[in-house]
Coordinates of C-alpha atoms and ligand atoms in Angstrom, one line a residue:
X1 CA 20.6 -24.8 25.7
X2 CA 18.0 -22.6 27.6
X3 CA 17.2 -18.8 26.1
X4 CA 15.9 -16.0 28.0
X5 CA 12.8 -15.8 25.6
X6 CA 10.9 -18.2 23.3
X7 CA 10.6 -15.4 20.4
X8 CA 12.4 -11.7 20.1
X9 CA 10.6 -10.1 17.5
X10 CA 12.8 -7.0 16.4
X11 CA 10.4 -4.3 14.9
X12 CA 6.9 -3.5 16.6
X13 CA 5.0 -2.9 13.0
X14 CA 1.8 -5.0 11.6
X15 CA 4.2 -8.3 11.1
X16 CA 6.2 -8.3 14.4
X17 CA 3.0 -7.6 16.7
X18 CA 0.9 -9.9 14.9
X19 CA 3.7 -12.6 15.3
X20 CA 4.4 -11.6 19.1
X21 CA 0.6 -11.2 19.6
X22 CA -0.3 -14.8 18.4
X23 CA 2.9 -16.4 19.7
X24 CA 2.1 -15.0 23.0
X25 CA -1.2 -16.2 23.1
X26 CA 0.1 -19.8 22.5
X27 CA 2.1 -19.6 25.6
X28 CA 5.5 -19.1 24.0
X29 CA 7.6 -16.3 25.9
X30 CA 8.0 -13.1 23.6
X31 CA 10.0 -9.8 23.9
X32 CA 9.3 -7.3 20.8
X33 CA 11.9 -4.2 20.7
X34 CA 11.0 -1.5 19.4
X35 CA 12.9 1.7 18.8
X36 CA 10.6 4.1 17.2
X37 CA 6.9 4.5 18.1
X38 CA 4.9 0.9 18.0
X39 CA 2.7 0.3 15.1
X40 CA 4.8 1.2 12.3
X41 CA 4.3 2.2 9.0
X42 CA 0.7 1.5 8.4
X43 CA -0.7 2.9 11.6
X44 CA 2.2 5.7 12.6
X45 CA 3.0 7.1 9.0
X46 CA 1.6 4.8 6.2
X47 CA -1.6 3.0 5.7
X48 CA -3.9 4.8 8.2
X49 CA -2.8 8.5 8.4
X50 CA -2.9 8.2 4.3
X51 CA -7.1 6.8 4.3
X52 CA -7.7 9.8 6.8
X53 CA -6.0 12.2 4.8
X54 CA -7.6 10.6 1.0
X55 CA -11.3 11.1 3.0
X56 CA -10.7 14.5 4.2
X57 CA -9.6 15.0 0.3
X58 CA -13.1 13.2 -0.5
X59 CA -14.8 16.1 0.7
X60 CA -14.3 18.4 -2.3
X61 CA -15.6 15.9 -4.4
X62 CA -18.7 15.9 -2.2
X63 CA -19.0 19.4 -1.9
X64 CA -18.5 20.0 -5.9
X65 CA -21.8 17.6 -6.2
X66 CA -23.7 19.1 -3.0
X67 CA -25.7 21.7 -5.1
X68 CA -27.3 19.2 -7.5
X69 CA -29.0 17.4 -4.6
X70 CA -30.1 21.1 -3.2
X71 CA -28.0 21.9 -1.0
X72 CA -25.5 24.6 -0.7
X73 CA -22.1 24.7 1.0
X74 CA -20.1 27.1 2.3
X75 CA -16.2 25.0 3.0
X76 CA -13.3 26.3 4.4
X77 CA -10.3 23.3 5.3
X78 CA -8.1 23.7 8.0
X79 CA -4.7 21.5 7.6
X80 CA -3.6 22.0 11.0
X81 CA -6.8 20.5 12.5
X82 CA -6.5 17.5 10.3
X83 CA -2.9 16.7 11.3
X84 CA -4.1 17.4 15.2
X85 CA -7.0 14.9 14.5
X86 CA -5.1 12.1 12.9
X87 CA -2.2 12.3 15.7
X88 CA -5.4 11.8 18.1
X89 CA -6.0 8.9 16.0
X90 CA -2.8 7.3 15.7
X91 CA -1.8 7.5 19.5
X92 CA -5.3 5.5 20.2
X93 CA -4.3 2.9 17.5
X94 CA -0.6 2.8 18.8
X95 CA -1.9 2.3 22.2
X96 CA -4.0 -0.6 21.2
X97 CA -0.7 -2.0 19.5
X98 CA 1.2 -1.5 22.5
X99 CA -1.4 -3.7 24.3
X100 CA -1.8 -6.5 21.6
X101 CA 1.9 -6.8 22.5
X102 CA 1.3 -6.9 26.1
X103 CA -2.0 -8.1 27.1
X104 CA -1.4 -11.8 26.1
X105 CA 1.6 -11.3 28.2
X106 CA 4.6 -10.0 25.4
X107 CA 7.1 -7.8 26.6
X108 CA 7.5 -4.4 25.2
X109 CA 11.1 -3.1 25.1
X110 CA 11.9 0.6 23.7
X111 CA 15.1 0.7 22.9
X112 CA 16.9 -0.8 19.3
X113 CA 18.5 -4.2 18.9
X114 CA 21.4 -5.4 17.1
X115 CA 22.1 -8.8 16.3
X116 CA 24.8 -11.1 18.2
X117 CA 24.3 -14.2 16.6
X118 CA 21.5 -16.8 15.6
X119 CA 19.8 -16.7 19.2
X120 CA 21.2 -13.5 20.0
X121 CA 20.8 -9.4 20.5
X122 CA 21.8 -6.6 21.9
X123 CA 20.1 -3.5 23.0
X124 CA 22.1 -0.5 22.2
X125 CA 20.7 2.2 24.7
X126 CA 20.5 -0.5 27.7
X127 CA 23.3 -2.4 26.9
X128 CA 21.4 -5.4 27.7
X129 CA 21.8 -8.9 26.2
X130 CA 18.9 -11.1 25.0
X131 CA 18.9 -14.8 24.0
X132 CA 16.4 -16.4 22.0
X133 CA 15.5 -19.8 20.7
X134 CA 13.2 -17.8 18.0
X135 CA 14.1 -14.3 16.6
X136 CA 11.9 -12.5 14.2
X137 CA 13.0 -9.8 12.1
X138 CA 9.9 -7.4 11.1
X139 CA 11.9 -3.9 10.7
X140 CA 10.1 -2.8 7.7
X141 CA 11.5 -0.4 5.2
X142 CA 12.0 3.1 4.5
X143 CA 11.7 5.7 1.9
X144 CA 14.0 5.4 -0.9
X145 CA 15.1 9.1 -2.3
X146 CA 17.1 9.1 -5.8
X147 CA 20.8 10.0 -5.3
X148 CA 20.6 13.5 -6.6
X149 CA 21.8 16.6 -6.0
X150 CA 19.9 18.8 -3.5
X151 CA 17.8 15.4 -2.4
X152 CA 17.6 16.8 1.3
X153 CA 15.5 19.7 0.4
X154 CA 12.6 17.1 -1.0
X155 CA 10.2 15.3 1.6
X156 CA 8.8 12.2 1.6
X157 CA 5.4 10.3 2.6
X158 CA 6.9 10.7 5.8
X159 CA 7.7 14.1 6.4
X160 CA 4.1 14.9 4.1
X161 CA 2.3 13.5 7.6
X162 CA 3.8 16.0 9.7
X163 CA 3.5 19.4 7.3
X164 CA 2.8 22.2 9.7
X165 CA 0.9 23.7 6.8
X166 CA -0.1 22.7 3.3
X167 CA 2.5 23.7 0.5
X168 CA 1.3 26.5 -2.1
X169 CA 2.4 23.8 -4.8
X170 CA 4.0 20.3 -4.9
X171 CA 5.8 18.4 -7.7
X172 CA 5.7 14.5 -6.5
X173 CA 8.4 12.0 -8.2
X174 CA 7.1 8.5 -8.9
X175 CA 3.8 6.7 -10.3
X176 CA 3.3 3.9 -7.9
X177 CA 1.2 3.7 -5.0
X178 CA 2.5 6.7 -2.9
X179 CA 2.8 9.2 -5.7
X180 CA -0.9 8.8 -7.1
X181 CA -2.7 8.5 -3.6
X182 CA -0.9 12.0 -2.5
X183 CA -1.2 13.8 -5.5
X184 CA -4.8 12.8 -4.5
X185 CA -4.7 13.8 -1.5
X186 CA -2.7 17.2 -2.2
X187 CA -4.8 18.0 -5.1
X188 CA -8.2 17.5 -3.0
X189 CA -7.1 19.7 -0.9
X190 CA -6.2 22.7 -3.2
X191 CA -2.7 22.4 -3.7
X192 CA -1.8 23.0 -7.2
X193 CA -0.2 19.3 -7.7
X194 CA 2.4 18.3 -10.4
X195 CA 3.5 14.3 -10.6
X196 CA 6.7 13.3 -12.6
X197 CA 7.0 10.2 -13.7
X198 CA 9.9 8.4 -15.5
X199 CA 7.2 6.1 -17.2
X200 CA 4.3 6.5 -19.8
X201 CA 1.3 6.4 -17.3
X202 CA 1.0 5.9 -13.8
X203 CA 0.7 2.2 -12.3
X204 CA 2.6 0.2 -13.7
X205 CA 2.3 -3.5 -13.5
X206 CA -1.8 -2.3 -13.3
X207 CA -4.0 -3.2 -15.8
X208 CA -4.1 -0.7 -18.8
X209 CA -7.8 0.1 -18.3
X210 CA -7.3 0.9 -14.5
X211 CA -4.2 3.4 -15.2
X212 CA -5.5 4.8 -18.4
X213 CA -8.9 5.7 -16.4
X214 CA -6.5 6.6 -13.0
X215 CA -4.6 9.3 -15.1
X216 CA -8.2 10.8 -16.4
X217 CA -9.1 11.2 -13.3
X218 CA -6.1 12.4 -11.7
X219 CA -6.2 15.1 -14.8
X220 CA -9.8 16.1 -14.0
X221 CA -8.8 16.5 -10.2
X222 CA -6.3 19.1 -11.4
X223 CA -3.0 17.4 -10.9
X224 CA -0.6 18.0 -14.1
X225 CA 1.2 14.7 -15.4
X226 CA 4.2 14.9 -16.5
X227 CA 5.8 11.5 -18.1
X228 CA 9.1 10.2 -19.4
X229 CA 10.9 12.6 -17.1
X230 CA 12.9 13.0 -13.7
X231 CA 14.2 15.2 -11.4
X232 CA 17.8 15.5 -11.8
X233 CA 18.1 18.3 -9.0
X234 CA 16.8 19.9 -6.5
X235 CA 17.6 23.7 -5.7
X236 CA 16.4 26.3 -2.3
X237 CA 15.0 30.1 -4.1
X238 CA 14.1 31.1 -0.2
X239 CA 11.4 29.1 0.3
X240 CA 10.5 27.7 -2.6
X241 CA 12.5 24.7 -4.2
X242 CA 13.4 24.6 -8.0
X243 CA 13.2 21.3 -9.2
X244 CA 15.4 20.8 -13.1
X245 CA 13.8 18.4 -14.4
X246 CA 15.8 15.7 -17.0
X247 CA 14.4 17.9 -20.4
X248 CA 15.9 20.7 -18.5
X249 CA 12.9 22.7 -17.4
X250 CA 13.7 24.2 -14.4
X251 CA 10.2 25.1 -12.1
X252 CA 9.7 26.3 -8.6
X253 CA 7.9 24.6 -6.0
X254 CA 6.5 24.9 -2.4
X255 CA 7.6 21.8 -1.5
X256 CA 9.1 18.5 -3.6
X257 CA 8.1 15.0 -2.6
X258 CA 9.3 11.6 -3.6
X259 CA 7.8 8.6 -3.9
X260 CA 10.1 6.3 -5.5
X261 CA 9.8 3.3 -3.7
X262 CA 10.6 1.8 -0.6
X263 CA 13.9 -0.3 0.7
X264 CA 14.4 -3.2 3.1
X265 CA 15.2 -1.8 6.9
X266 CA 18.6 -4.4 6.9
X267 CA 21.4 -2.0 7.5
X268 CA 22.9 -2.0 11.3
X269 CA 20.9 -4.3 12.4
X270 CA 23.8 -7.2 12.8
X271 CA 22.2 -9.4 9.8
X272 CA 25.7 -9.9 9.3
X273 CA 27.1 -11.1 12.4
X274 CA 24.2 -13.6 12.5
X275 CA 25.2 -14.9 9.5
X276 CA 21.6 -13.5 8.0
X277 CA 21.9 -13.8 3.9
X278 CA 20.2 -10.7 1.5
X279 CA 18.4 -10.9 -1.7
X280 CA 20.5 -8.5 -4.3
X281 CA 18.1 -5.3 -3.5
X282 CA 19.6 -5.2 0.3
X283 CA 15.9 -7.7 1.6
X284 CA 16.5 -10.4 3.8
X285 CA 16.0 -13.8 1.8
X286 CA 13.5 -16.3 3.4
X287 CA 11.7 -19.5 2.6
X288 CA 8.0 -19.9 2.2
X289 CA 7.9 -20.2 6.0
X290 CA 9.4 -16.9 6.1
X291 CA 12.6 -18.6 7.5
X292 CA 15.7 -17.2 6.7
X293 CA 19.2 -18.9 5.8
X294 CA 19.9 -19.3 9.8
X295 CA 17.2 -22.0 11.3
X296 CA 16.7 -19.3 14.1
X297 CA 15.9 -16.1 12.4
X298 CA 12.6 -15.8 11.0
X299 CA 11.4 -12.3 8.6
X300 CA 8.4 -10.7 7.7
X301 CA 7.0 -8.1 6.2
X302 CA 8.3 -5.1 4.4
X303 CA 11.8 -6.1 5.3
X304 CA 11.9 -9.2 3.3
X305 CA 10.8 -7.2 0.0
X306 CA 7.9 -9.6 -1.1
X307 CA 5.5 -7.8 -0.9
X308 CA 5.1 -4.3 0.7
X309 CA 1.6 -4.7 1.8
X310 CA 0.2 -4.7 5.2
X311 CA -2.2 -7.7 5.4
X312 CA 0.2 -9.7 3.7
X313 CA 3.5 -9.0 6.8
X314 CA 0.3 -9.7 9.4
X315 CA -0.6 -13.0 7.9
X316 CA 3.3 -13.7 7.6
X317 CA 3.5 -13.1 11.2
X318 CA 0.6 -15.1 12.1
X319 CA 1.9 -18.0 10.2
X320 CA 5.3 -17.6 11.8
X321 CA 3.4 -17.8 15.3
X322 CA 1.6 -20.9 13.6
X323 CA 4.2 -22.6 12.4
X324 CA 6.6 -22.3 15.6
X325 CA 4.4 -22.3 18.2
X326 CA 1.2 -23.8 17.5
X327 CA 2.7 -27.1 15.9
X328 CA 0.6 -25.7 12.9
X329 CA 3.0 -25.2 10.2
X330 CA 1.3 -22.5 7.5
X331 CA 2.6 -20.6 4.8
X332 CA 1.5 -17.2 2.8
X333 CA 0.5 -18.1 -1.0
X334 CA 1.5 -14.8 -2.6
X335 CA 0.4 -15.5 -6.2
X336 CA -2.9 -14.2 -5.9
X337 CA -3.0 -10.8 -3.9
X338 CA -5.3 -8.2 -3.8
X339 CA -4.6 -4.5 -3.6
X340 CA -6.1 -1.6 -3.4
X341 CA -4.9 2.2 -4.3
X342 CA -6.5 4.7 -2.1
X343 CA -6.5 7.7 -5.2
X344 CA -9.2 9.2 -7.0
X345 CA -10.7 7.9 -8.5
X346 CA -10.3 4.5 -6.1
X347 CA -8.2 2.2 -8.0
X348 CA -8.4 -2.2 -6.7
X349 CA -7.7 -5.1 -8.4
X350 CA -7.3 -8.6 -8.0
X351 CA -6.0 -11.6 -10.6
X352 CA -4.2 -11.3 -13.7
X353 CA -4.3 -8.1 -15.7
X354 CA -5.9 -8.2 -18.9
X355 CA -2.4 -8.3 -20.4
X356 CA -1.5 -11.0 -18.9
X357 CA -4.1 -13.1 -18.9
X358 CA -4.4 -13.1 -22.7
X359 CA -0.9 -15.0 -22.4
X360 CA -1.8 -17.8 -20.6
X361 CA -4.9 -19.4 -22.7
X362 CA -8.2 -17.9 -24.5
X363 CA -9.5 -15.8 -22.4
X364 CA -13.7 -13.9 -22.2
X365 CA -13.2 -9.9 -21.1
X366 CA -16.3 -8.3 -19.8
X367 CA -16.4 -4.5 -19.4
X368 CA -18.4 -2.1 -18.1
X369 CA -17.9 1.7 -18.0
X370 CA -20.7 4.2 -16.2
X371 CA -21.6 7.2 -14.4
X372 CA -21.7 6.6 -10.7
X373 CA -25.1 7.4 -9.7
X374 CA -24.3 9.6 -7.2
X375 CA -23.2 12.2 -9.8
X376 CA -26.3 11.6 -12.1
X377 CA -27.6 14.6 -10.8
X378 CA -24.4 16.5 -10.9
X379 CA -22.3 17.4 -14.2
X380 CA -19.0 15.7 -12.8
X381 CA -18.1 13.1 -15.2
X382 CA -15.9 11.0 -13.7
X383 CA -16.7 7.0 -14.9
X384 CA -16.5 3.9 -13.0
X385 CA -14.8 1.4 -14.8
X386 CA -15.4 -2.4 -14.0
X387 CA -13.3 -5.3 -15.5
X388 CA -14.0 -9.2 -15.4
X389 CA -11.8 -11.7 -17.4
X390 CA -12.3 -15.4 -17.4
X391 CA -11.4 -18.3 -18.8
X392 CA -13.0 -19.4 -22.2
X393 CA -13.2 -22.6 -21.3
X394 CA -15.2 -23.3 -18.2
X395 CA -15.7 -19.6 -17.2
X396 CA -13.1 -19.3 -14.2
X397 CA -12.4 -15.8 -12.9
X398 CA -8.7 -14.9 -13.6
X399 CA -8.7 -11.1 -13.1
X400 CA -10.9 -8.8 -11.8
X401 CA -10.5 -4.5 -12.1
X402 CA -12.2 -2.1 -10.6
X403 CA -11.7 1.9 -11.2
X404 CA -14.1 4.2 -8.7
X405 CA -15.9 4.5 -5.9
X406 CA -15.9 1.8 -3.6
X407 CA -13.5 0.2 -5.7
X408 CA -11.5 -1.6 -2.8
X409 CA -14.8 -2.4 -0.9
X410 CA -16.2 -4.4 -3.9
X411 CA -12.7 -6.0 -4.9
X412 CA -12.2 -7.2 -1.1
X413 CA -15.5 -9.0 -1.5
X414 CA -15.7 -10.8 -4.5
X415 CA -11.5 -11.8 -3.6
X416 CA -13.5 -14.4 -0.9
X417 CA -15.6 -15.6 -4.5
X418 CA -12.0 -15.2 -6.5
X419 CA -10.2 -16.9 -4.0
X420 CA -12.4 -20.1 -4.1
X421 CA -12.1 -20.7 -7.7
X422 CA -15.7 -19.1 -8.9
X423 CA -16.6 -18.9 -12.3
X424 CA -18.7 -16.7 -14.2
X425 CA -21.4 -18.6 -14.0
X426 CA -21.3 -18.3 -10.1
X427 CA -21.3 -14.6 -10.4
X428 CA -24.4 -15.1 -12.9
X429 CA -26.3 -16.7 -10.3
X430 CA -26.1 -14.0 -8.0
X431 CA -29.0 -11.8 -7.7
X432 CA -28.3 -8.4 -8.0
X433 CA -28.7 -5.6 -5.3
X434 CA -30.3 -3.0 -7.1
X435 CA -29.1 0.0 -7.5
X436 CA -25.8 -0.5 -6.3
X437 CA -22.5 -0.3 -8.4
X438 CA -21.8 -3.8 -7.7
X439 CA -24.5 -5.4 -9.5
X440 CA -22.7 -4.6 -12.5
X441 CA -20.5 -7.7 -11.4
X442 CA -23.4 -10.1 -11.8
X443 CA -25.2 -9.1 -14.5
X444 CA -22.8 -8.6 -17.4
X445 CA -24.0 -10.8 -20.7
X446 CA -21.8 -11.2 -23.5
X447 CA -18.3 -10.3 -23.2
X448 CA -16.8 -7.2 -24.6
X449 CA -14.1 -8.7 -26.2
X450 CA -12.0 -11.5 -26.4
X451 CA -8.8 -13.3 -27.0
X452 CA -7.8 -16.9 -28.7
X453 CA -4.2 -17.7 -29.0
X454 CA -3.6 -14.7 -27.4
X455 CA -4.9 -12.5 -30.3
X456 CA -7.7 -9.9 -29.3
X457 CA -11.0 -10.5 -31.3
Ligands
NDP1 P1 6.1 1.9 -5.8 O1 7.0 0.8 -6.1 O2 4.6 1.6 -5.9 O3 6.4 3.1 -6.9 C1 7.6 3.7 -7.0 C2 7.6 4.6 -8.1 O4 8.8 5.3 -8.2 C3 7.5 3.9 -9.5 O5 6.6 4.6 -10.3 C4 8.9 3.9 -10.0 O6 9.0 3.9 -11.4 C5 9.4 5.2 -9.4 N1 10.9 5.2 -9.2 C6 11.6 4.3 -8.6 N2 12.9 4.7 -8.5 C7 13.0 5.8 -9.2 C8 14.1 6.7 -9.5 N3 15.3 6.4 -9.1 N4 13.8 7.8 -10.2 C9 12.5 8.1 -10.6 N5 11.5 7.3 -10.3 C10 11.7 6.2 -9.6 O7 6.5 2.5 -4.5 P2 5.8 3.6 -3.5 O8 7.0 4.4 -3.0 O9 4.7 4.3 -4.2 O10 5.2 2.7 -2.4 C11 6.0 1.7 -1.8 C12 5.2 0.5 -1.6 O11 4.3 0.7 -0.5 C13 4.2 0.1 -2.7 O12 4.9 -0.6 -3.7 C14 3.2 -0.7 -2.0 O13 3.5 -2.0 -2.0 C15 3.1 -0.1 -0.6 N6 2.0 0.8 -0.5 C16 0.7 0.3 -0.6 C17 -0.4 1.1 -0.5 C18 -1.7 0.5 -0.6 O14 -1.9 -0.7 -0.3 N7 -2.7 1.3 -0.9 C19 -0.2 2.6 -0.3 C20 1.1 3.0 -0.3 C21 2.2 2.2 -0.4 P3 8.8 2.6 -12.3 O15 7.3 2.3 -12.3 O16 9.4 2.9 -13.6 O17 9.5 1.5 -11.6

């Protein structure tokens, strides 16, 4: 049977462009449709905006410290300038998307496609029918807005992006990634910044030490916690909007944002008529070759609800270009993923938690908790907290936890070490860079505590 095209990748985001890219590139004919603007999430409304908006945050923390090195500053922010800036930035980066599509010789089609069959779509503005021998589903997710009423008058990460001005106050529902890195953001900025939180402390699934130092921080940054609560409506008082919360406190905000979590992209999009199956929270189910129950159809990314992380739907994509057309078959090992949260103070980690790791075997915690040096000088107090736990026996690295600045930057590095199986010894035998906030890493003597048969001693 002969198809129109080797590979239709439905969904121009980091998965579907990296898959089209590298398929391409091996020779294999690709269309990608997209219906929304190409890049998604991370680069249109996600990953990228969110690091441009956390830095311009970053500069109140610089300013607050300016004096103590001499200097004095006089700061005013603009929001509108901000939002012009990053929309400068984002149609350069969805431009170079648009050509990693296009420039190994992929075909770019705007419009939205619906599944036929296995080796089958249609485009729904064009009315065009495509076959396939491959087709890749890589439509991402959305936000996911509790069922309350009122629910339309709150925004989410999304609609946060495109603010034509900044809020005189937001509440923001959720402790996960989202909700901590823009109360961050919001509270940076000078927005008065309240976070509810149906949980006892923000992060969870995070090691304790990282979210018990995350909420100190977020507290010394301004933003009010409130835990063990939701929003069980939402109300317009002209322009404001009351949120009543579950304890039954009603309180008016400039604007109410969730950030409860993100759902597959699988509705209308003819899973069905393909004979597609779902996992129970609406994702599409796949192998480790991120093949799904049709031999055909293919997912990655966001959509398949692994793992909601950009580098990991890019290397899913690659591997899906490997593995079909580079006779190279490759899978993604999720077990040991690193991850980084873009609040203040900076929040990555990589390995088991403490928590964890005191269930599988004695384990050696080392831990080390300091003044950055860059506010020495000032009398900010914010602490940068550093975690190492290894094995007892033979010193292997099982987690590692890293709270302030840089955090990400140092985590991403010593993940290569991690990754390879090093011990403590091999981050012993390191020399340090002096003075630098990762030398901490390789220079920690005895540990701080540890555990045998899973008691802490
Ligand atoms: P998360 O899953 O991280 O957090 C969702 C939060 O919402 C949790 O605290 C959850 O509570 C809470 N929640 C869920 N449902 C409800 C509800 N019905 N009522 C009240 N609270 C609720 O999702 P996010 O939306 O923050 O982000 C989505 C994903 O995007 C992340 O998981 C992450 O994978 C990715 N991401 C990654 C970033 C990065 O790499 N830096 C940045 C931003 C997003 P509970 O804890 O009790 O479940």
């Amino acid at each position: 049977m002969s198809f129109e095209y080797d590979l239709l990748v439905i969904g121009a985001g980091s998965g579907g462009v990296r898959a089209a890219r590298m398929a391409a590139t091996y020779g294999a004919k690709v269309a990608v449709v997209e219906e929304d603007r190409v890049g998604g999430t991370c680069v249109i409304r996600g990953c990228v905006p969110k690091k441009l908006f956390v830095y311009a945050s970053r500069f109140a923390d610089m300013f607050e410290i300016a004096p103590s090195f001499g200097w004095t500053v006089e700061s005013s922010f603009d929001w509108p300038t901000l939002v012009a800036n990053k929309d400068k930035e984002i149609a350069r980066l969805e431009a170079a998307y648009v050509a990693a599509v296009e420039k190994p010789g992929g075909t770019l089609l705007r419009d939205r496609a619906v599944l036929t069959g296995p080796n089958s779509a249609r485009l729904v503005s064009s009315g065009r029918e495509i076959t396939a021998r491959y087709i890749l589903v890589a439509t991402g997710g959305h936000p996911h807005i509790p069922d309350i009423p009122g629910k339309e008058l709150g925004i989410t990460s999304n609609e946060a992006f495109e603010l034509k001005q900044l809020p005189h106050s937001i509440l923001i529902e959720g402790g996960g990634y989202i909700a901590v890195e823009f109360a961050t953001v919001f509270a940076g900025l000078g927005v008065p910044t309240t976070l509810v939180y149906r949980g006892d402390k923000v992060l969870r699934g995070f090691d304790d030490d990282l979210r018990t130092g995350l909420e100190a921080g977020l507290q010394e940054r301004g933003v009010k916690l409130i835990y063990e609560t939701t929003i069980r409506a939402l109300e317009a008082k002209g322009s404001d909007v009351v949120a009543r919360f579950s304890d039954e406190v009603d309180a008016p905000f400039g604007a109410v944002m969730f950030a409860t979590g993100r759902r597959a992209n699988t509705r209308g999009i003819g899973l069905e008529a393909a004979g597609v199956e779902l996992n129970p929270d609406g994702s599409i189910k796949v192998d480790r070759y991120s093949k799904t129950n049709v031999d055909s159809i293919y997912a990655v990314g966001d959509v398949t609800g692994r793992s909601q992380l950009t580098p990991i739907a890019v290397r899913e994509g690659w591997y899906v270009a490997e593995t079909l057309f580079n006779d190279n078959p490759q899978w993604v090992d999720h077990s040991q993923i690193g991850t980084a949260v873009f609040a203040e103070p900076e929040v990555a980690t990589i390995g088991l938690t403490e928590e964890e790791a005191a269930t599988h075997g004695d384990i050696d915690v080392y831990l080390a908790r300091f003044r950055p040096m860059i506010n020495t000088l000032s009398t900010k107090s914010t602490r940068t907290m550093m975690k190492l736990i290894t094995a007892a026996d033979g010193g292997k690295v099982l987690g590692l936890h890293i709270l302030g600045k840089d955090a990400a930057e140092m985590v991403q590095v010593a993940a290569v070490a991690i990754g390879m199986g090093a011990t403590k010894a091999d981050f012993d035998r390191a020399i340090a860079m002096h003075p630098t906030a990762g030398e901490e890493l390789v220079t920690f003597k005895g540990p701080t505590h540890r555990y045998r048969n899973g008691a802490k001693v």
